[in-house]
CSV table of C-alpha atoms in Angstrom, one decimal:
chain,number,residue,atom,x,y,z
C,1,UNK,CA,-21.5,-11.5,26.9
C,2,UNK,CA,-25.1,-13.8,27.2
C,3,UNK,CA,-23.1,-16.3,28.4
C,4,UNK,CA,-26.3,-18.9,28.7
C,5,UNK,CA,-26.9,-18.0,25.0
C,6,UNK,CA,-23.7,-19.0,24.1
C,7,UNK,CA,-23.3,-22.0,26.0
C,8,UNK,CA,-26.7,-23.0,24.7
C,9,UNK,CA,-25.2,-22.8,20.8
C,10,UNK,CA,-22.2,-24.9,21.9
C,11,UNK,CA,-24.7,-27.8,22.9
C,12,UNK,CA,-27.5,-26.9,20.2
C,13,UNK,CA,-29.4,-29.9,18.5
C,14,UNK,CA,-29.4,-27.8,15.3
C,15,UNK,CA,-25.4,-29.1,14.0
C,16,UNK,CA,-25.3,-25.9,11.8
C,17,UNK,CA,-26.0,-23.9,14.8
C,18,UNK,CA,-23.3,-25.5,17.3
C,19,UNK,CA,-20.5,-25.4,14.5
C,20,UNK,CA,-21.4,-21.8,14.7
C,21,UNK,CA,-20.9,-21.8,18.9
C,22,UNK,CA,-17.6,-23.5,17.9
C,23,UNK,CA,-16.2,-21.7,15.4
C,24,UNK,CA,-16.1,-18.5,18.0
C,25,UNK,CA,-14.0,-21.0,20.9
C,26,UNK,CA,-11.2,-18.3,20.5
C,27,UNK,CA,-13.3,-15.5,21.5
C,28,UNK,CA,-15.6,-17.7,24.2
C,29,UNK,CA,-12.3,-19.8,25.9
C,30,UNK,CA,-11.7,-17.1,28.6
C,31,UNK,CA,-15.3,-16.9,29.4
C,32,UNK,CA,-16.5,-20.4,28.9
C,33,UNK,CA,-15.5,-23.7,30.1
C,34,UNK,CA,-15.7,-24.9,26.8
C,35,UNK,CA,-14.0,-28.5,28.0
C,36,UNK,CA,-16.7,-29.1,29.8
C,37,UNK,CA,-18.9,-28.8,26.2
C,38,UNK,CA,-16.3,-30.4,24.2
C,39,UNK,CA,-18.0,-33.7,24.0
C,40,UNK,CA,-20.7,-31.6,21.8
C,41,UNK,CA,-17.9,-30.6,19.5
C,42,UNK,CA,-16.3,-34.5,19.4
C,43,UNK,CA,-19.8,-36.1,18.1
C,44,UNK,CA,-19.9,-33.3,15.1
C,45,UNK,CA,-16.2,-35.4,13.6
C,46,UNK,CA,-18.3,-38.4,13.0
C,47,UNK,CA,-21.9,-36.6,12.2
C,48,UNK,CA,-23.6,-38.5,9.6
C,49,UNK,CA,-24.2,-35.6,7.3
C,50,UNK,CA,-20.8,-35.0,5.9
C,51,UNK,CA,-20.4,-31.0,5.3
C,52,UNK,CA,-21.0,-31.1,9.1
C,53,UNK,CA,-18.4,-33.3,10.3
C,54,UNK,CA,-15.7,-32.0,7.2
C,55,UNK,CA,-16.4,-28.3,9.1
C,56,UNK,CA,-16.1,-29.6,12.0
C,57,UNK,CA,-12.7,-31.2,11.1
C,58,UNK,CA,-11.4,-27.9,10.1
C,59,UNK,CA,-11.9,-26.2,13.1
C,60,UNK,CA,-10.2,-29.1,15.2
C,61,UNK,CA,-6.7,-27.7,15.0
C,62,UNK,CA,-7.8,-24.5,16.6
C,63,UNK,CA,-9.1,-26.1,19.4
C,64,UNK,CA,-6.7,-28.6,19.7
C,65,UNK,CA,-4.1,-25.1,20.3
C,66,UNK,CA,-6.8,-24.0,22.4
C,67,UNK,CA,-6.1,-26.8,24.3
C,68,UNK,CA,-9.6,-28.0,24.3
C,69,UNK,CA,-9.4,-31.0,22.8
C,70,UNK,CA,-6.8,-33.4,23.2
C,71,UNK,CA,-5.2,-35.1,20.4
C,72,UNK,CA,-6.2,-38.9,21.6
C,73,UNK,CA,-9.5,-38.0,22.0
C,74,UNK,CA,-10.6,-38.3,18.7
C,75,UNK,CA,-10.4,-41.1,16.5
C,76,UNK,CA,-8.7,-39.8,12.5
C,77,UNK,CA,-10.4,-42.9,11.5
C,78,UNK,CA,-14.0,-40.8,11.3
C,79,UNK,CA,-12.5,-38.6,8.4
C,80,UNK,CA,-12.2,-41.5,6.4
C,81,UNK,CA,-15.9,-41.9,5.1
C,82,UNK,CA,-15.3,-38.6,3.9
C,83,UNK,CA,-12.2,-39.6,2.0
C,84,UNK,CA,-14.3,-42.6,0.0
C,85,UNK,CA,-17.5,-40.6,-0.7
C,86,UNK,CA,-15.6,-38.6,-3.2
C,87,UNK,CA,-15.6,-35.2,-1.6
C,88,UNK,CA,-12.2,-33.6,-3.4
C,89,UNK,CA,-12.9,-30.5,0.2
C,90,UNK,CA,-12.5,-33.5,2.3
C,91,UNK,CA,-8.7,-34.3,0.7
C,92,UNK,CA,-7.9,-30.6,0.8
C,93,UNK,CA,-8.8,-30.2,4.4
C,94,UNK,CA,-7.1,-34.2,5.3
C,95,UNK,CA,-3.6,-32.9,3.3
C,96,UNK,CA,-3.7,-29.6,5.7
C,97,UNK,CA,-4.9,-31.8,8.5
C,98,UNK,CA,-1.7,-34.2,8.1
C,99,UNK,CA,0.3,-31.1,7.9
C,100,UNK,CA,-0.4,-29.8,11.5
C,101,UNK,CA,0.0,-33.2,12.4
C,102,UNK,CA,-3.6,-33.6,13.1
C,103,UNK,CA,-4.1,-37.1,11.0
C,104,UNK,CA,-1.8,-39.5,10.3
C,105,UNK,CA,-0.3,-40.1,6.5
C,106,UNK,CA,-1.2,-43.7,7.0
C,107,UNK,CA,-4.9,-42.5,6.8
C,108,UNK,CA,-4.3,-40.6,3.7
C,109,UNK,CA,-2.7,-44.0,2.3
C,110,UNK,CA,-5.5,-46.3,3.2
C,111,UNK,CA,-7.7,-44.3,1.0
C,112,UNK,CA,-5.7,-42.8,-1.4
C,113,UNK,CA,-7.2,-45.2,-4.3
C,114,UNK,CA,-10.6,-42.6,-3.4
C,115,UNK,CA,-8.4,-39.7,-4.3
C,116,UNK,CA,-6.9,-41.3,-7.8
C,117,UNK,CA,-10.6,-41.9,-9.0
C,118,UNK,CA,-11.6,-37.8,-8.2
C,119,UNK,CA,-8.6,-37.4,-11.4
C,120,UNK,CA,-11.1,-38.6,-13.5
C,121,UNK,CA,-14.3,-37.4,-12.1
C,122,UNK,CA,-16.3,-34.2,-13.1
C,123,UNK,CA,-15.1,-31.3,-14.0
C,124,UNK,CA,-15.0,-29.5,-11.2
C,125,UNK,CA,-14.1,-32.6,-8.8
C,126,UNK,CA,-11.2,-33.1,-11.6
C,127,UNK,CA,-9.7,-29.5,-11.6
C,128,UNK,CA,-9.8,-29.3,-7.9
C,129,UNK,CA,-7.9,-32.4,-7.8
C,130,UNK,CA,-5.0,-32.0,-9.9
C,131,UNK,CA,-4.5,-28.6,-8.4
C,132,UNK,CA,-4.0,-30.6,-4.8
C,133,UNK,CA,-2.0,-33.8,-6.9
C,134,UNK,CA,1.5,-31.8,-6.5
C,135,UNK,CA,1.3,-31.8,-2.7
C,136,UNK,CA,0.6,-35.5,-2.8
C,137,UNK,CA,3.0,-36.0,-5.4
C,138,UNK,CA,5.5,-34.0,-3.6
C,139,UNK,CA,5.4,-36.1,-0.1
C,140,UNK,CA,4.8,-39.9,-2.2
C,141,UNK,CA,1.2,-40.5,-1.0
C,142,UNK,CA,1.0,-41.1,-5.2
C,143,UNK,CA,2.6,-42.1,-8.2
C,144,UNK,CA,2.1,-39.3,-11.3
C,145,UNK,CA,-0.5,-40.4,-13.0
C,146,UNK,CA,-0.6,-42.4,-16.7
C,147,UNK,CA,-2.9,-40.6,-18.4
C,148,UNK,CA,-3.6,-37.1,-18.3
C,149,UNK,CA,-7.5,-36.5,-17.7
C,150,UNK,CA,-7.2,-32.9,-17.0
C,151,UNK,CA,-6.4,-32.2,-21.1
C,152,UNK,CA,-9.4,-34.2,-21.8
C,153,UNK,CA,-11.9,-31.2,-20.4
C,154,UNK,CA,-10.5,-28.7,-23.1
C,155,UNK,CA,-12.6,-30.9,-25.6
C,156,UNK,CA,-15.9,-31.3,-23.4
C,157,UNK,CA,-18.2,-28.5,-24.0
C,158,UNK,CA,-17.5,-26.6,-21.0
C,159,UNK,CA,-18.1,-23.2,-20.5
C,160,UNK,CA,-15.2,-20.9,-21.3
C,161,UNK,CA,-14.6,-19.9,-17.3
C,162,UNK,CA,-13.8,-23.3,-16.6
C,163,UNK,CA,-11.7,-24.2,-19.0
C,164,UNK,CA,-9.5,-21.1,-19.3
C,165,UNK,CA,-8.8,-22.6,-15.5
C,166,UNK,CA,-7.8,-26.0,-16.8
C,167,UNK,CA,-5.4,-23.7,-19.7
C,168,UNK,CA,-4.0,-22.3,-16.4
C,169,UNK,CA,-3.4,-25.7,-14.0
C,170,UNK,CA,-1.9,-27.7,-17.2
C,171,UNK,CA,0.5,-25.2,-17.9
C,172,UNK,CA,2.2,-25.0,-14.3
C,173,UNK,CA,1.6,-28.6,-13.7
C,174,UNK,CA,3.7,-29.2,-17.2
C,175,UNK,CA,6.5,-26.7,-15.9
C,176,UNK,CA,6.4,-29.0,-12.4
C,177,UNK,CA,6.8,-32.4,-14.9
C,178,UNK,CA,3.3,-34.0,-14.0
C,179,UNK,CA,2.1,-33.1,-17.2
C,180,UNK,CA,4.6,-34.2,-20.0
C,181,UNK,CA,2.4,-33.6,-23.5
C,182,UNK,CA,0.5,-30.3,-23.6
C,183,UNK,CA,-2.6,-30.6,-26.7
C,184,UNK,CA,-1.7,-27.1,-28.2
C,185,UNK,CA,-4.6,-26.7,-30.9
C,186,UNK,CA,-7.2,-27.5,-27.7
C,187,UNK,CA,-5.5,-24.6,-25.8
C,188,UNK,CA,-4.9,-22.4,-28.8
C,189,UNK,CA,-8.6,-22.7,-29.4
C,190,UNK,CA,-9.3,-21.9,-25.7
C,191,UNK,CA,-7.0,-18.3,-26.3
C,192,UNK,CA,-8.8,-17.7,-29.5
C,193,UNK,CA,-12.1,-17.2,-27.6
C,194,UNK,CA,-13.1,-13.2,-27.4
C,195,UNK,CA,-13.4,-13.1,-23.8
C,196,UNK,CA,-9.5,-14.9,-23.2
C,197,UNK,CA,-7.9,-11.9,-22.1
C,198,UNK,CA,-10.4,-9.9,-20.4
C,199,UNK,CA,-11.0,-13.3,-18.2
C,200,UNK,CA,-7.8,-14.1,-17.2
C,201,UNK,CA,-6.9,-10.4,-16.3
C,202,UNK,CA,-10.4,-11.0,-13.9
C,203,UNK,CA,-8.7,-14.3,-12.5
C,204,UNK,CA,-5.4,-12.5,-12.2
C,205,UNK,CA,-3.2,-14.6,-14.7
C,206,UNK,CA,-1.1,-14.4,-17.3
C,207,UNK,CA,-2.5,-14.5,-21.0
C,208,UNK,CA,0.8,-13.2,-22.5
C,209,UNK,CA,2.4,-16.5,-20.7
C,210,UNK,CA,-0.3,-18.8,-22.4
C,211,UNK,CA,0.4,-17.5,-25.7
C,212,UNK,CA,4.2,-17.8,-25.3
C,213,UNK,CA,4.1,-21.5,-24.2
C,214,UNK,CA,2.0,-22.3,-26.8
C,215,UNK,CA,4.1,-21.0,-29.5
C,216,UNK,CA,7.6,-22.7,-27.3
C,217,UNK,CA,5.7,-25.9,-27.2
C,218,UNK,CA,5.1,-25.5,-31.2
C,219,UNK,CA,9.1,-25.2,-32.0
């Protein structure tokens, strides 16, 4: 192993490069002294370009069971302008963060008024976040929502990939009780498009399931 190439990624001024050193710490610990690098790794948590610091947060629970970084040597606190900016990857990787006991929930509380507005945000941003609500629901970061703004996208023109998703999350987040009316013409008219079956077959789901809970809902 090049071990001055190596130790020369870990330190790189290029931040795509050294996430790249980092990201290989479990093959490079018994080589390198990679505590004696790890400040390079604590300044990419509170980089100023955001995909940076939110990969860098990700890999921060492997080194953390590396035992390369120490769990008071980072402040949580620099995850939080991540949380505001409306980036629905930065809640996914805070909730899985919180779970490894990584962050605390109290940071997740703080901001959690950043999460309620990604509900009603774009399309995507929306989807992404009412697929990750029934975690938060499930621990009482959040109260269940009054209005339903996932429904809404089955009348936006959307293209039929996205919303034969949304068909998909309002059905299982009815069966969990988040979602308590279900509009049945908006879905029927999303199963009455030719490609319906032959997309959800490609996306692994259900179809005959859509068809029957639409028809149960009808009764």
């Amino acid at each position: 192993m090049d071990k001055k190439f190596y130790e020369q990624l870990l330190t790189s001024n290029n931040k795509y490069d050294r996430l790249d050193g980092w990201r290989k710490a479990d093959l490079l610990y018994k080589s390198i002294d990679l505590k004696s690098f790890k400040k390079y790794f604590l300044e990419l948590l509170e980089d100023e370009d955001i995909d940076v610091a939110l990969h860098a947060w990700q890999m921060l629970p492997q080194l953390i069971k590396l035992n390369i970084i120490d769990k008071n040597e980072y402040d949580e606190k620099n995850l939080a302008r991540a949380l505001r900016e409306g980036d629905i990857n930065a809640w996914w990787i805070a909730y899985d963060l919180w779970k490894e006991g990584i962050i605390s929930l109290d940071l997740l509380k703080s901001n959690i008024r950043y999460f309620e507005k990604s509900l009603r945000s774009d399309p995507l941003t929306r989807i992404s976040a009412w697929s990750l609500l029934p975690n938060f629901l499930e621990i009482g970061l959040i109260k269940k929502p009054d209005k339903d703004y996932l429904t809404e996208l089955l009348e936006q023109p959307l293209n039929i990939h996205i919303k034969i998703n949304v068909v998909y999350l309002i059905l299982e987040l009815k069966e969990k009780g988040i979602i308590d009316n279900v509009n049945v013409n908006a879905i029927k008219k999303v199963t009455e498009d030719p490609n319906f079956i032959k997309l959800s077959e490609a996306y692994e789901k259900d179809w005959r399931k859509v068809l029957q809970c639409t028809q149960d809902i009808r009764k």
